Tab-separated table of C-alpha atoms and ligand atoms in Angstrom:
chain	number	residue	atom	x	y	z
P	716	MET	CA	3.820	31.775	9.096
P	717	SER	CA	5.598	29.453	11.666
P	718	ASP	CA	5.746	25.740	10.850
P	719	SER	CA	3.374	25.132	13.833
P	720	GLU	CA	0.775	27.353	12.376
P	721	GLU	CA	0.980	25.745	9.378
P	722	ASP	CA	0.530	22.075	10.680
P	723	SER	CA	-2.250	23.453	12.395
P	724	GLN	CA	-4.205	23.883	9.348
P	725	ASP	CA	-3.478	20.679	7.905
P	726	LYS	CA	-6.670	18.467	7.042
P	727	GLN	CA	-6.560	15.210	8.961
P	728	LEU	CA	-7.955	12.129	7.424
P	729	LYS	CA	-8.865	8.953	9.233
P	730	ILE	CA	-7.966	5.977	6.999
P	731	VAL	CA	-8.542	2.805	8.403
P	732	VAL	CA	-6.686	-0.559	6.969
P	733	ILE	CA	-8.448	-3.697	7.224
P	734	GLY	CA	-8.440	-7.355	6.148
P	735	ASP	CA	-7.212	-11.010	7.182
P	736	GLY	CA	-4.244	-11.275	9.461
P	737	ALA	CA	-1.085	-11.569	7.669
P	738	SER	CA	-2.231	-9.792	4.542
P	739	GLY	CA	0.342	-7.170	4.936
P	740	LYS	CA	-1.696	-4.243	6.559
P	741	THR	CA	1.195	-3.282	9.227
P	742	SER	CA	3.781	-3.793	6.386
P	743	LEU	CA	1.724	-1.443	4.308
P	744	ALA	CA	1.362	1.120	7.139
P	745	THR	CA	5.017	0.863	7.780
P	746	ARG	CA	6.125	1.414	4.168
P	747	PHE	CA	3.891	4.084	3.784
P	748	ALA	CA	4.682	6.048	6.941
P	749	GLN	CA	8.255	5.163	7.522
P	750	GLU	CA	9.475	3.793	4.518
P	751	ALA	CA	10.638	0.432	6.170
P	752	PHE	CA	9.793	-3.129	5.686
P	753	GLY	CA	10.187	-6.131	8.163
P	754	LYS	CA	10.080	-9.765	7.082
P	755	GLN	CA	9.268	-10.829	10.549
P	756	TYR	CA	5.742	-11.225	11.155
P	757	LYS	CA	4.361	-9.881	14.374
P	758	GLN	CA	0.538	-9.790	14.830
P	759	THR	CA	-1.021	-6.660	15.578
P	760	ILE	CA	-3.048	-6.868	18.744
P	761	GLY	CA	-6.137	-4.151	18.533
P	762	LEU	CA	-4.852	-1.493	16.512
P	763	ASP	CA	-1.698	0.490	15.921
P	764	PHE	CA	-1.399	4.299	14.560
P	765	PHE	CA	0.795	5.953	12.044
P	766	LEU	CA	0.816	9.344	10.912
P	767	LYS	CA	1.921	10.672	7.598
P	768	ARG	CA	1.927	14.140	6.088
P	769	ILE	CA	1.519	14.291	2.358
P	770	THR	CA	0.935	17.031	-0.264
P	771	LEU	CA	-1.548	16.643	-2.943
P	772	PRO	CA	-1.595	18.479	-6.179
P	773	GLY	CA	-2.472	22.085	-5.811
P	774	ASN	CA	0.077	22.063	-2.680
P	775	LEU	CA	-2.706	20.709	-0.408
P	776	ASN	CA	-1.068	19.460	2.916
P	777	VAL	CA	-2.863	16.631	4.426
P	778	THR	CA	-2.193	14.365	7.481
P	779	LEU	CA	-3.259	11.103	7.216
P	780	GLN	CA	-4.091	9.154	10.511
P	781	VAL	CA	-3.567	5.615	9.429
P	782	TRP	CA	-5.340	2.968	11.607
P	783	ASP	CA	-3.599	-0.148	11.351
P	784	ILE	CA	-6.488	-2.712	12.409
P	785	GLY	CA	-5.359	-6.396	13.543
P	786	GLY	CA	-6.920	-8.867	11.381
P	787	GLN	CA	-7.902	-10.936	14.528
P	788	THR	CA	-10.510	-8.271	15.509
P	789	ILE	CA	-12.939	-9.548	12.900
P	790	GLY	CA	-16.254	-10.573	14.662
P	791	GLY	CA	-14.921	-8.619	17.908
P	792	LYS	CA	-16.918	-5.873	19.745
P	793	MET	CA	-14.148	-3.140	19.121
P	794	LEU	CA	-14.132	-3.434	15.322
P	795	ASP	CA	-17.390	-1.225	14.472
P	796	LYS	CA	-15.648	1.591	16.698
P	797	TYR	CA	-12.365	1.462	14.983
P	798	VAL	CA	-14.081	1.802	11.831
P	799	TYR	CA	-16.813	4.335	12.622
P	800	GLY	CA	-16.194	7.726	11.069
P	801	ALA	CA	-13.389	6.456	8.746
P	802	GLN	CA	-13.106	8.750	5.615
P	803	GLY	CA	-10.991	6.167	3.749
P	804	VAL	CA	-10.570	2.366	3.875
P	805	LEU	CA	-8.242	0.181	2.434
P	806	LEU	CA	-9.581	-3.372	2.155
P	807	VAL	CA	-6.310	-5.288	1.951
P	808	TYR	CA	-5.993	-8.979	0.955
P	809	ASP	CA	-2.719	-11.053	-0.022
P	810	ILE	CA	-2.863	-12.168	-3.538
P	811	THR	CA	-1.210	-15.344	-2.747
P	812	ASN	CA	-4.074	-16.281	-0.178
P	813	PHE	CA	-7.477	-16.882	-1.875
P	814	GLN	CA	-9.098	-17.039	1.581
P	815	SER	CA	-8.012	-13.553	2.499
P	816	PHE	CA	-9.772	-12.404	-0.676
P	817	LYS	CA	-12.844	-14.284	0.044
P	818	ASN	CA	-13.028	-13.009	3.590
P	819	LEU	CA	-13.295	-9.359	2.165
P	820	GLU	CA	-16.886	-9.869	1.602
P	821	ASP	CA	-17.196	-9.773	5.457
P	822	TRP	CA	-14.739	-7.221	5.957
P	823	TYR	CA	-16.474	-4.808	3.670
P	824	GLY	CA	-20.022	-5.572	4.951
P	825	MET	CA	-18.864	-4.626	8.456
P	826	VAL	CA	-17.426	-1.399	6.978
P	827	LYS	CA	-21.105	-0.550	5.322
P	828	LYS	CA	-22.947	-1.570	8.741
P	829	ALA	CA	-20.467	0.505	10.988
P	830	ASN	CA	-21.146	3.573	8.841
P	831	GLU	CA	-24.600	3.249	7.873
P	832	GLU	CA	-25.808	6.122	9.852
P	833	CYS	CA	-22.978	8.283	8.841
P	834	ASP	CA	-24.016	11.013	6.103
P	835	VAL	CA	-20.969	10.575	4.125
P	836	GLN	CA	-19.950	6.786	3.106
P	837	PRO	CA	-15.911	6.342	3.194
P	838	VAL	CA	-14.069	5.954	0.132
P	839	VAL	CA	-12.763	2.478	-0.245
P	840	SER	CA	-10.168	0.773	-2.017
P	841	LEU	CA	-9.185	-2.702	-2.794
P	842	VAL	CA	-5.879	-3.502	-2.209
P	843	GLY	CA	-4.029	-6.665	-3.446
P	844	ASN	CA	-1.033	-6.890	-1.875
P	845	LYS	CA	2.321	-9.021	-2.110
P	846	ILE	CA	2.724	-8.423	-5.930
P	847	ASP	CA	6.196	-9.222	-5.626
P	848	LEU	CA	5.006	-12.789	-5.399
P	849	GLU	CA	3.262	-12.879	-8.511
P	850	HIS	CA	4.340	-16.223	-9.624
P	851	MET	CA	2.449	-17.397	-6.340
P	852	ARG	CA	-0.608	-15.626	-7.226
P	853	THR	CA	-3.995	-17.460	-6.473
P	854	VAL	CA	-6.487	-14.491	-6.696
P	855	LYS	CA	-7.024	-13.913	-10.758
P	856	ALA	CA	-6.842	-10.179	-11.387
P	857	ASP	CA	-10.421	-10.298	-13.021
P	858	LYS	CA	-11.802	-11.554	-9.862
P	859	HIS	CA	-10.157	-8.183	-8.161
P	860	GLN	CA	-11.751	-6.009	-10.945
P	861	ARG	CA	-14.844	-7.709	-10.470
P	862	PHE	CA	-15.383	-6.901	-6.690
P	863	CYS	CA	-14.237	-3.174	-7.583
P	864	GLN	CA	-16.526	-2.868	-10.074
P	865	GLU	CA	-19.717	-4.380	-8.324
P	866	ASN	CA	-18.968	-2.007	-5.250
P	867	SER	CA	-17.415	0.823	-7.159
P	868	LEU	CA	-14.080	0.629	-5.148
P	869	ILE	CA	-10.808	2.067	-6.223
P	870	SER	CA	-8.529	-0.739	-7.526
P	871	GLN	CA	-5.051	-0.971	-6.326
P	872	PHE	CA	-1.939	-3.533	-6.585
P	873	VAL	CA	0.770	-3.211	-4.295
P	874	SER	CA	3.805	-4.577	-2.776
P	875	ALA	CA	4.613	-3.627	0.954
P	876	LYS	CA	7.864	-5.604	0.500
P	877	SER	CA	9.111	-3.785	-2.769
P	878	GLY	CA	7.184	-0.344	-2.197
P	879	ASP	CA	5.612	-0.763	-5.322
P	880	SER	CA	2.408	1.437	-5.827
P	881	VAL	CA	2.052	1.917	-1.781
P	882	PHE	CA	2.223	5.547	-1.649
P	883	LEU	CA	-0.099	5.685	-4.654
P	884	ALA	CA	-2.617	3.414	-2.762
P	885	PHE	CA	-3.037	5.910	0.077
P	886	GLN	CA	-2.649	9.165	-2.017
P	887	ARG	CA	-5.459	7.836	-4.450
P	888	VAL	CA	-7.886	7.378	-1.575
P	889	ALA	CA	-6.765	10.750	-0.019
P	890	ALA	CA	-7.182	12.587	-3.248
P	891	GLU	CA	-10.698	10.803	-3.803
P	892	ILE	CA	-11.784	11.867	-0.302
P	893	LEU	CA	-10.965	15.573	-0.773
P	894	GLY	CA	-12.201	15.718	-4.550
P	895	VAL	CA	-8.605	16.175	-6.076
P	896	LYS	CA	-7.849	14.903	-9.470
P	897	LEU	CA	-4.580	13.009	-9.766
P	898	ASN	CA	-3.390	13.202	-13.553
P	899	LYS	CA	-1.336	10.409	-15.040
P	900	ALA	CA	2.183	11.743	-14.445
P	901	GLU	CA	1.601	12.289	-10.875
P	902	MET	CA	-0.068	8.734	-10.581
P	903	GLU	CA	3.138	7.409	-12.341
P	904	GLN	CA	5.355	9.316	-10.226
P	905	SER	CA	3.884	7.836	-6.981
P	906	GLN	CA	3.988	4.271	-8.295
P	907	CYS	CA	7.456	4.034	-9.221
P	908	VAL	CA	10.078	2.160	-7.173
P	909	VAL	CA	13.650	2.869	-7.675
P	910	LYS	CA	15.247	-0.392	-8.719
P	911	ALA	CA	18.858	-1.166	-8.663
P	912	ASP	CA	20.384	-4.314	-9.868
P	913	ILE	CA	23.549	-5.341	-8.368
P	914	VAL	CA	26.039	-6.200	-10.657
P	915	ASN	CA	27.718	-9.164	-10.006
P	916	TYR	CA	31.410	-8.428	-11.221
P	917	SER	CA	33.268	-11.717	-12.154
P	918	GLN	CA	35.583	-12.480	-9.241
P	919	GLU	CA	37.539	-14.563	-11.481
P	920	PRO	CA	41.104	-13.079	-11.570
P	921	VAL	CA	41.701	-11.244	-14.869
P	922	ALA	CA	43.674	-13.150	-17.157
P	923	ARG	CA	46.940	-11.094	-17.505
P	924	THR	CA	48.991	-11.557	-20.738
P	925	VAL	CA	52.726	-11.799	-19.851
P	926	ASN	CA	54.571	-9.591	-22.416
P	927	PRO	CA	51.543	-8.756	-24.563
P	928	PRO	CA	52.275	-8.425	-28.232
P	929	ARG	CA	52.253	-4.675	-29.089
P	930	SER	CA	49.813	-3.729	-31.605
P	931	SER	CA	49.879	-0.800	-33.922
P	932	ILE	CA	46.129	-0.718	-34.711
P	933	CYS	CA	43.959	1.370	-32.617
P	934	VAL	CA	40.221	1.057	-32.824
P	935	VAL	CA	37.758	3.454	-31.820
P	936	GLN	CA	34.477	2.393	-31.360
E	555	LIG	N1	6.355	-11.069	-0.108
E	555	LIG	C1	5.929	-10.227	0.660
E	555	LIG	N2	5.706	-10.369	1.885
E	555	LIG	C2	4.764	-9.416	2.717
E	555	LIG	C3	4.430	-8.409	1.909
E	555	LIG	N3	3.677	-7.774	2.873
E	555	LIG	C4	3.890	-8.484	3.967
E	555	LIG	N4	4.498	-9.237	3.987
E	555	LIG	C5	4.872	-10.300	5.043
E	555	LIG	O1	3.733	-10.892	5.466
E	555	LIG	C6	3.863	-11.255	6.995
E	555	LIG	C7	2.412	-10.501	7.486
E	555	LIG	O2	2.572	-9.229	7.442
E	555	LIG	P1	1.842	-8.118	8.349
E	555	LIG	O3	2.043	-6.738	7.901
E	555	LIG	O4	2.273	-8.430	9.713
E	555	LIG	O5	0.629	-8.590	7.988
E	555	LIG	P2	-0.883	-7.989	8.998
E	555	LIG	O6	-2.024	-7.694	7.713
E	555	LIG	O7	-0.552	-6.774	9.506
E	555	LIG	O8	-1.388	-8.881	10.309
E	555	LIG	P3	-2.125	-8.830	11.427
E	555	LIG	O9	-1.403	-8.055	12.372
E	555	LIG	O10	-2.497	-10.147	11.950
E	555	LIG	O11	-3.294	-8.488	11.100
E	555	LIG	C8	5.067	-10.678	7.359
E	555	LIG	O12	5.876	-11.762	7.339
E	555	LIG	C9	5.498	-9.605	6.353
E	555	LIG	O13	6.982	-9.608	6.073
E	555	LIG	C10	4.723	-7.902	0.711
E	555	LIG	O14	4.165	-7.269	0.036
E	555	LIG	N5	5.406	-8.972	-0.095
């Protein structure tokens, strides 16, 4: 089978990413689709699209159409249309910004309203972003968990900056939509970030001993 024939058989899922401005939606989409991160904040006007093909357990190829929706669209006329028919929704907030968490009530209300006439409701995940800034956290984890329990949402904490659990956040939503079970090992594999510490070798010149005394003792450790 040629590549193009194989591609045409991929399932496509519409996943929308919504939440307040600057909560990190574009950063999450970019980290997921392009494995990149930019520190500079550039506001999304309207929406952006990303496509990413992933393979779920059972060799199931699926292409995620990621709709990165600008935070400023809340209350606008187009938002309902962007969200309509989504199979998956990532509700994103910034764990260091309490207001971005509070506003999720509105974002979530709008998701439900936009899809109320659809037969199938989207799979929704609550995504607390910027966990690399844990020391600046203002949204307690139990508040996050309560929101998930009350609304039957998938719970996820991520960092678009370090990449921590970003792939997993999208993968879990796709798997849930398609009824695929991810086992613990698969979840752990998608979660991990390869971290490398830079060893700061001392720049001090190594003290040299002039005419070091000879030793006849040899120590093998
Ligand atoms: N430390 C840290 N900064 C992040 C993280 N994710 C995003 N940022 C920063 O937060 C700022 C806003 O990120 P964006 O991804 O542009 O936010 P957005 O939600 O798409 O914003 P709008 O386009 O206004 O809706 C940028 O300066 C990012 O570099 C993260 O995980 N950790």
